[in-house]
GROMACS .gro file of C-alpha atoms in nm:
model
  288
    1MET     CA    1  -0.011  -0.002  -0.010
    2ILE     CA    2   0.167   0.354  -0.117
    3PHE     CA    3   0.120   0.636   0.080
    4VAL     CA    4   0.204   0.959  -0.043
    5SER     CA    5   0.501   1.136   0.127
    6ILE     CA    6   0.574   1.495   0.160
    7GLN     CA    7   0.775   1.526  -0.130
    8LYS     CA    8   0.639   1.511  -0.448
    9MET     CA    9   0.473   1.200  -0.646
   10GLU     CA   10   0.619   1.137  -0.989
   11PHE     CA   11   0.365   1.028  -1.260
   12GLU     CA   12   0.476   0.851  -1.567
   13ASN     CA   13   0.221   0.836  -1.831
   14ARG     CA   14   0.180   0.497  -1.825
   15TYR     CA   15  -0.209   0.426  -1.914
   16GLY     CA   16  -0.115   0.573  -2.265
   17LEU     CA   17  -0.425   0.817  -2.186
   18SER     CA   18  -0.456   1.098  -2.481
   19SER     CA   19  -0.427   1.460  -2.413
   20THR     CA   20  -0.790   1.479  -2.537
   21GLN     CA   21  -0.923   1.322  -2.259
   22LYS     CA   22  -1.166   1.490  -2.011
   23TYR     CA   23  -0.998   1.312  -1.745
   24ASP     CA   24  -0.690   1.178  -1.633
   25CYS     CA   25  -0.694   1.141  -1.224
   26LEU     CA   26  -0.978   1.023  -1.048
   27LEU     CA   27  -0.924   1.140  -0.639
   28PHE     CA   28  -1.138   0.962  -0.390
   29ASP     CA   29  -1.211   1.017  -0.060
   30LEU     CA   30  -1.231   0.679   0.178
   31ASP     CA   31  -1.482   0.707   0.461
   32ASP     CA   32  -1.844   0.675   0.404
   33THR     CA   33  -1.744   0.734   0.031
   34LEU     CA   34  -1.540   0.382  -0.059
   35TYR     CA   35  -1.839   0.200   0.186
   36PRO     CA   36  -2.165   0.297   0.295
   37LEU     CA   37  -2.230   0.511   0.598
   38SER     CA   38  -2.475   0.231   0.718
   39THR     CA   39  -2.129   0.073   0.825
   40GLY     CA   40  -2.202   0.225   1.143
   41LEU     CA   41  -1.816   0.346   1.176
   42ALA     CA   42  -1.889   0.726   1.140
   43ARG     CA   43  -2.112   0.707   1.398
   44GLU     CA   44  -1.875   0.512   1.638
   45CYS     CA   45  -1.585   0.745   1.572
   46GLY     CA   46  -1.803   1.048   1.672
   47LYS     CA   47  -1.845   0.836   1.958
   48ASN     CA   48  -1.478   0.821   2.084
   49ILE     CA   49  -1.399   1.145   2.006
   50LYS     CA   50  -1.644   1.276   2.267
   51ASP     CA   51  -1.489   1.039   2.484
   52TYR     CA   52  -1.136   1.117   2.412
   53MET     CA   53  -1.235   1.482   2.503
   54VAL     CA   54  -1.392   1.367   2.813
   55GLU     CA   55  -1.110   1.104   2.906
   56LYS     CA   56  -0.805   1.250   2.778
   57LEU     CA   57  -0.819   1.633   2.755
   58GLY     CA   58  -1.054   1.688   3.068
   59ILE     CA   59  -1.360   1.859   2.900
   60PRO     CA   60  -1.673   1.859   3.086
   61LYS     CA   61  -1.906   1.609   2.960
   62ASP     CA   62  -2.210   1.868   2.931
   63LEU     CA   63  -1.979   2.077   2.703
   64ILE     CA   64  -1.906   1.800   2.473
   65VAL     CA   65  -2.177   1.782   2.258
   66GLU     CA   66  -2.212   2.172   2.156
   67LEU     CA   67  -1.828   2.186   2.179
   68SER     CA   68  -1.747   1.930   1.943
   69ASN     CA   69  -2.070   2.040   1.721
   70LEU     CA   70  -1.905   2.367   1.645
   71LEU     CA   71  -1.505   2.264   1.630
   72TYR     CA   72  -1.651   2.048   1.322
   73LYS     CA   73  -1.839   2.311   1.178
   74ASN     CA   74  -1.545   2.567   1.169
   75TYR     CA   75  -1.245   2.376   1.140
   76GLY     CA   76  -1.346   2.082   0.939
   77THR     CA   77  -1.276   1.812   1.213
   78THR     CA   78  -1.318   1.823   1.566
   79MET     CA   79  -0.905   1.718   1.617
   80ALA     CA   80  -0.801   2.015   1.403
   81GLY     CA   81  -1.038   2.276   1.617
   82LEU     CA   82  -0.903   2.137   1.939
   83ARG     CA   83  -0.587   2.246   1.853
   84ALA     CA   84  -0.666   2.492   1.751
   85ILE     CA   85  -0.856   2.637   2.077
   86GLY     CA   86  -0.561   2.507   2.240
   87TYR     CA   87  -0.555   2.158   2.343
   88ASP     CA   88  -0.195   1.977   2.277
   89PHE     CA   89  -0.164   1.572   2.232
   90ASP     CA   90  -0.006   1.312   2.070
   91TYR     CA   91  -0.164   1.251   1.726
   92ASP     CA   92  -0.101   0.930   1.698
   93GLU     CA   93  -0.218   0.857   2.057
   94TYR     CA   94  -0.520   1.037   1.917
   95HIS     CA   95  -0.587   0.851   1.622
   96THR     CA   96  -0.544   0.506   1.826
   97PHE     CA   97  -0.813   0.607   2.069
   98VAL     CA   98  -1.049   0.709   1.758
   99HIS     CA   99  -0.994   0.490   1.556
  100GLY     CA  100  -0.872   0.140   1.701
  101ARG     CA  101  -1.190   0.086   1.897
  102LEU     CA  102  -1.396   0.119   1.548
  103PRO     CA  103  -1.616  -0.210   1.424
  104TYR     CA  104  -1.390  -0.278   1.116
  105GLU     CA  105  -1.577  -0.607   1.080
  106ASN     CA  106  -1.842  -0.399   0.934
  107ILE     CA  107  -1.689  -0.293   0.648
  108LYS     CA  108  -1.730  -0.641   0.403
  109PRO     CA  109  -1.519  -0.702   0.075
  110ASP     CA  110  -1.643  -0.507  -0.241
  111PRO     CA  111  -1.575  -0.742  -0.510
  112VAL     CA  112  -1.815  -0.541  -0.724
  113LEU     CA  113  -1.648  -0.205  -0.669
  114ARG     CA  114  -1.291  -0.350  -0.728
  115SER     CA  115  -1.411  -0.475  -1.037
  116ILE     CA  116  -1.488  -0.097  -1.135
  117LEU     CA  117  -1.161   0.066  -1.015
  118LEU     CA  118  -0.932  -0.192  -1.160
  119SER     CA  119  -1.113  -0.165  -1.510
  120LEU     CA  120  -1.031   0.223  -1.506
  121PRO     CA  121  -0.784   0.329  -1.758
  122LEU     CA  122  -0.701   0.661  -1.530
  123ARG     CA  123  -0.502   0.713  -1.221
  124LYS     CA  124  -0.680   0.665  -0.886
  125VAL     CA  125  -0.564   0.821  -0.576
  126ILE     CA  126  -0.700   0.803  -0.219
  127PHE     CA  127  -0.737   1.163   0.010
  128THR     CA  128  -0.841   1.127   0.336
  129ASN     CA  129  -0.844   1.299   0.610
  130ALA     CA  130  -0.791   0.990   0.823
  131ASP     CA  131  -0.444   0.817   0.962
  132ARG     CA  132  -0.257   0.598   0.777
  133VAL     CA  133  -0.340   0.286   0.969
  134HIS     CA  134  -0.709   0.367   0.971
  135ALA     CA  135  -0.701   0.391   0.568
  136ALA     CA  136  -0.486   0.090   0.542
  137LYS     CA  137  -0.750  -0.143   0.777
  138ALA     CA  138  -1.053   0.016   0.541
  139LEU     CA  139  -0.899  -0.075   0.199
  140LYS     CA  140  -0.775  -0.384   0.323
  141LYS     CA  141  -1.144  -0.483   0.486
  142LEU     CA  142  -1.295  -0.382   0.169
  143GLY     CA  143  -1.021  -0.540  -0.076
  144LEU     CA  144  -0.897  -0.257  -0.241
  145GLU     CA  145  -0.554  -0.243  -0.112
  146ASP     CA  146  -0.402  -0.288  -0.440
  147CYS     CA  147  -0.643  -0.048  -0.665
  148PHE     CA  148  -0.515   0.243  -0.574
  149GLU     CA  149  -0.175   0.434  -0.691
  150GLY     CA  150  -0.113   0.609  -0.376
  151ILE     CA  151  -0.269   0.740   0.000
  152ILE     CA  152  -0.280   1.063   0.066
  153CYS     CA  153  -0.378   1.067   0.467
  154PHE     CA  154  -0.350   1.274   0.761
  155GLU     CA  155   0.065   1.234   0.837
  156THR     CA  156   0.092   1.307   0.474
  157LEU     CA  157  -0.013   1.656   0.529
  158ASN     CA  158   0.082   1.656   0.836
  159PRO     CA  159   0.426   1.520   0.885
  160THR     CA  160   0.528   1.712   1.200
  161HIS     CA  161   0.356   1.763   1.496
  162ILE     CA  162   0.362   2.159   1.548
  163ASN     CA  163   0.298   2.283   1.917
  164ALA     CA  164   0.045   2.556   1.907
  165ALA     CA  165  -0.026   2.619   2.260
  166SER     CA  166   0.316   2.633   2.412
  167GLU     CA  167   0.278   3.003   2.387
  168ASN     CA  168  -0.023   3.026   2.515
  169SER     CA  169  -0.184   2.758   2.724
  170GLU     CA  170  -0.499   2.941   2.779
  171ILE     CA  171  -0.787   2.768   2.651
  172PHE     CA  172  -0.982   3.005   2.400
  173ASP     CA  173  -1.354   2.972   2.470
  174ILE     CA  174  -1.523   2.880   2.157
  175VAL     CA  175  -1.845   2.828   2.311
  176GLY     CA  176  -1.837   3.146   2.460
  177HIS     CA  177  -1.750   3.314   2.175
  178PHE     CA  178  -2.059   3.247   1.946
  179ASP     CA  179  -2.285   3.319   2.248
  180ARG     CA  180  -2.232   3.687   2.201
  181SER     CA  181  -2.500   3.870   1.983
  182GLU     CA  182  -2.201   4.009   1.782
  183PRO     CA  183  -1.899   3.760   1.832
  184VAL     CA  184  -1.565   3.985   1.909
  185GLY     CA  185  -1.257   3.929   1.705
  186SER     CA  186  -1.159   3.577   1.483
  187LEU     CA  187  -1.146   3.235   1.536
  188PRO     CA  188  -0.723   3.099   1.643
  189LYS     CA  189  -0.597   2.908   1.331
  190THR     CA  190  -0.556   2.537   1.367
  191PRO     CA  191  -0.178   2.394   1.286
  192ILE     CA  192  -0.347   2.073   1.131
  193VAL     CA  193  -0.389   2.055   0.770
  194CYS     CA  194  -0.677   1.910   0.611
  195LYS     CA  195  -1.012   1.894   0.442
  196PRO     CA  196  -1.204   2.128   0.394
  197SER     CA  197  -0.983   2.343   0.393
  198GLU     CA  198  -0.846   2.490   0.030
  199SER     CA  199  -0.472   2.525   0.133
  200ALA     CA  200  -0.499   2.163   0.222
  201ILE     CA  201  -0.694   2.023  -0.098
  202GLU     CA  202  -0.419   2.255  -0.318
  203LYS     CA  203  -0.081   2.101  -0.133
  204ALA     CA  204  -0.242   1.749  -0.175
  205LEU     CA  205  -0.305   1.781  -0.535
  206GLU     CA  206   0.064   1.958  -0.563
  207MET     CA  207   0.231   1.638  -0.374
  208ALA     CA  208   0.023   1.391  -0.589
  209ASN     CA  209   0.129   1.603  -0.914
  210ILE     CA  210  -0.247   1.609  -0.987
  211ASP     CA  211  -0.382   1.867  -1.229
  212PRO     CA  212  -0.733   1.955  -1.079
  213ASN     CA  213  -0.884   2.064  -1.430
  214ARG     CA  214  -0.834   1.728  -1.509
  215THR     CA  215  -0.928   1.528  -1.204
  216LEU     CA  216  -1.264   1.389  -1.098
  217PHE     CA  217  -1.313   1.364  -0.707
  218PHE     CA  218  -1.543   1.184  -0.545
  219GLU     CA  219  -1.644   1.252  -0.150
  220ASP     CA  220  -1.970   1.207   0.048
  221SER     CA  221  -1.902   1.595   0.215
  222VAL     CA  222  -2.076   1.856   0.071
  223ARG     CA  223  -1.880   2.126   0.220
  224ASN     CA  224  -1.545   1.937   0.094
  225VAL     CA  225  -1.712   1.870  -0.266
  226GLN     CA  226  -1.765   2.250  -0.254
  227ALA     CA  227  -1.414   2.326  -0.149
  228GLY     CA  228  -1.277   2.088  -0.410
  229LYS     CA  229  -1.500   2.230  -0.693
  230ARG     CA  230  -1.344   2.637  -0.565
  231VAL     CA  231  -0.958   2.473  -0.613
  232GLY     CA  232  -1.039   2.378  -0.988
  233LEU     CA  233  -1.183   1.998  -0.947
  234HIS     CA  234  -1.486   1.825  -1.100
  235THR     CA  235  -1.673   1.700  -0.818
  236VAL     CA  236  -1.881   1.420  -0.745
  237LEU     CA  237  -2.101   1.391  -0.435
  238VAL     CA  238  -2.137   1.024  -0.306
  239GLY     CA  239  -2.428   0.901  -0.091
  240SER     CA  240  -2.711   1.117  -0.258
  241PRO     CA  241  -2.882   1.138  -0.545
  242ASN     CA  242  -2.935   1.502  -0.547
  243LYS     CA  243  -2.693   1.707  -0.682
  244VAL     CA  244  -2.597   2.013  -0.483
  245LYS     CA  245  -2.434   2.337  -0.536
  246GLY     CA  246  -2.083   2.259  -0.623
  247ALA     CA  247  -2.116   1.911  -0.706
  248ASP     CA  248  -2.080   1.860  -1.100
  249TYR     CA  249  -2.239   1.457  -1.030
  250ALA     CA  250  -2.394   1.275  -0.792
  251LEU     CA  251  -2.450   0.949  -0.710
  252GLU     CA  252  -2.644   0.777  -0.447
  253ASN     CA  253  -2.389   0.444  -0.458
  254ILE     CA  254  -2.023   0.440  -0.542
  255HIS     CA  255  -2.123   0.154  -0.750
  256ASN     CA  256  -2.312   0.367  -0.966
  257MET     CA  257  -2.013   0.483  -1.120
  258LYS     CA  258  -2.018   0.305  -1.463
  259GLU     CA  259  -2.389   0.438  -1.563
  260ALA     CA  260  -2.310   0.783  -1.409
  261LEU     CA  261  -1.977   0.833  -1.574
  262PRO     CA  262  -1.946   0.629  -1.889
  263GLU     CA  263  -1.696   0.833  -2.056
  264LEU     CA  264  -1.458   0.743  -1.766
  265TRP     CA  265  -1.379   0.427  -2.017
  266GLU     CA  266  -1.344   0.569  -2.294
  267SER     CA  267  -1.015   0.480  -2.380
  268ASP     CA  268  -0.812   0.280  -2.629
  269ARG     CA  269  -0.638   0.054  -2.367
  270LYS     CA  270  -0.805  -0.293  -2.259
  271SER     CA  271  -0.873  -0.286  -1.884
  272SER     CA  272  -0.659  -0.570  -1.890
  273ASP     CA  273  -0.360  -0.341  -1.932
  274VAL     CA  274  -0.436  -0.119  -1.638
  275GLY     CA  275  -0.208  -0.154  -1.345
  276TYR     CA  276   0.023   0.020  -1.078
  277SER     CA  277   0.380  -0.134  -1.169
  278GLY     CA  278   0.502   0.183  -1.323
  279LYS     CA  279   0.743   0.414  -1.149
  280VAL     CA  280   0.564   0.592  -0.811
  281ALA     CA  281   0.892   0.799  -0.668
  282VAL     CA  282   0.930   0.915  -0.303
  283GLU     CA  283   0.684   0.613  -0.134
  284THR     CA  284   0.645   0.468   0.223
  285SER     CA  285   0.500   0.151   0.211
  286VAL     CA  286   0.302   0.036   0.472
  287ARG     CA  287   0.100  -0.256   0.495
  288ALA     CA  288  -0.226  -0.377   0.706
   0.00000   0.00000   0.00000
């Protein structure tokens, strides 16, 4: 399993792609995109995050729901928000606590999706906010660990732990900030780089040597889809049959790719020629 490192991934046109084709890369979110929301992992992950806030950070239980909602809404992930308002913690410990207890047995092998992905004569890359251990486990459970050229994950965009809390140990009261009729001042910035930040998406594209104008981005999150659209990506909202602002396409299920996007298979190359035996420079191999 190839994880994109902090340095750029080199790409060779080993699929014989024509410059006249509309797309040359497919960029996929992982959770609730490649497997359905009905697995329950998102729900359990949310519970684990709240438990971490209480057990490890000492945040009062009666503040957890409102606080976590505000952090998620304003920073993209609760983790990014916690770091922004002044909490410091070990990233690996956080991910182990939040993802280590997930019911991965609920993710079942998906031979249909595997067949679809392997038949596509295009680059395929994962872009997830999750850590590499979680990404590897989920892809292995799906049976898709060898279907992608590379994985852009949390560690890709956050290779070092930046301690933003060292200069000021005071915790910013974000609940109080929004309780005011007219909030004063701006919110503190987070040191964590993640979706839906446009700069995070642009950084990921640069590192993986991806041209947004020739890339189709598959996501279950409306705000991530909209952020992707703003940086020039073509976008697909997964998990809903209804298009929203910023989405070029909408798929109720990822299995509907071939019916909704038949142009992706328009290539002179046969599916049997598609593979990932070519050169991917600067990589870190992690096997689940």
